[in-house]
mmCIF file of C-alpha atoms in Angstrom:
data_model
loop_
_atom_site.group_PDB
_atom_site.id
_atom_site.type_symbol
_atom_site.label_atom_id
_atom_site.label_comp_id
_atom_site.label_asym_id
_atom_site.label_seq_id
_atom_site.Cartn_x
_atom_site.Cartn_y
_atom_site.Cartn_z
ATOM 1 C CA ALA A 27 -5.718 1.963 8.427
ATOM 2 C CA GLY A 28 -4.615 5.610 7.715
ATOM 3 C CA LEU A 29 -1.004 5.907 7.545
ATOM 4 C CA ALA A 30 -0.670 6.417 3.565
ATOM 5 C CA ASP A 31 -0.086 9.620 4.515
ATOM 6 C CA LYS A 32 2.677 9.310 7.349
ATOM 7 C CA GLY A 33 6.403 8.216 8.060
ATOM 8 C CA GLU A 34 8.192 10.374 4.904
ATOM 9 C CA ILE A 35 8.997 14.384 4.768
ATOM 10 C CA ALA A 36 7.627 14.029 1.013
ATOM 11 C CA VAL A 37 5.363 15.779 -1.499
ATOM 12 C CA GLY A 38 1.868 14.654 -0.775
ATOM 13 C CA LYS A 39 3.032 12.969 2.714
ATOM 14 C CA ASP A 40 0.899 14.897 5.637
ATOM 15 C CA ALA A 41 3.532 18.295 7.643
ATOM 16 C CA ASP A 42 2.862 17.294 11.461
ATOM 17 C CA LEU A 43 6.446 18.042 12.384
ATOM 18 C CA VAL A 44 8.436 19.404 15.523
ATOM 19 C CA VAL A 45 11.997 20.928 15.203
ATOM 20 C CA LEU A 46 13.824 20.338 18.451
ATOM 21 C CA SER A 47 17.164 22.229 18.992
ATOM 22 C CA PRO A 48 20.083 19.367 19.821
ATOM 23 C CA GLU A 49 19.548 20.404 23.857
ATOM 24 C CA LEU A 50 15.350 18.682 22.306
ATOM 25 C CA GLU A 51 13.615 21.351 23.938
ATOM 26 C CA VAL A 52 10.930 22.150 21.158
ATOM 27 C CA LYS A 53 11.710 25.146 19.178
ATOM 28 C CA SER A 54 8.313 24.548 16.654
ATOM 29 C CA THR A 55 5.456 22.698 15.463
ATOM 30 C CA TYR A 56 3.627 21.928 12.144
ATOM 31 C CA VAL A 57 0.457 20.747 11.905
ATOM 32 C CA GLY A 58 -0.883 20.201 8.123
ATOM 33 C CA GLY A 59 2.315 22.021 7.174
ATOM 34 C CA VAL A 60 1.500 25.551 8.675
ATOM 35 C CA LEU A 61 3.571 26.326 11.704
ATOM 36 C CA SER A 62 1.330 26.213 15.359
ATOM 37 C CA PHE A 63 4.327 27.237 17.466
ATOM 38 C CA ARG A 64 7.779 28.376 17.711
ATOM 39 C CA ALA A 65 8.905 29.353 20.626
ATOM 40 C CA GLY A 66 9.522 33.256 22.296
ATOM 41 C CA SER A 67 7.231 33.671 19.670
ATOM 42 C CA ASP A 68 2.974 34.638 19.669
ATOM 43 C CA LEU A 69 1.027 33.204 17.287
ATOM 44 C CA THR A 70 -2.368 32.968 18.384
ATOM 45 C CA ALA A 71 -3.212 35.245 16.036
ATOM 46 C CA HIS A 72 -2.455 32.501 13.514
ATOM 47 C CA PRO A 73 -4.015 29.186 14.427
#
């Protein structure tokens, strides 16, 4: 059901990731392998 590209970090898989600090604060997010958010940064020029 569309899950073949999910569930692991590997070549050819979707790269939708959230990077957390040890305190569980969101540090960055990646959508399709592209950085979409970094804490403390303005990424609006690079959606």
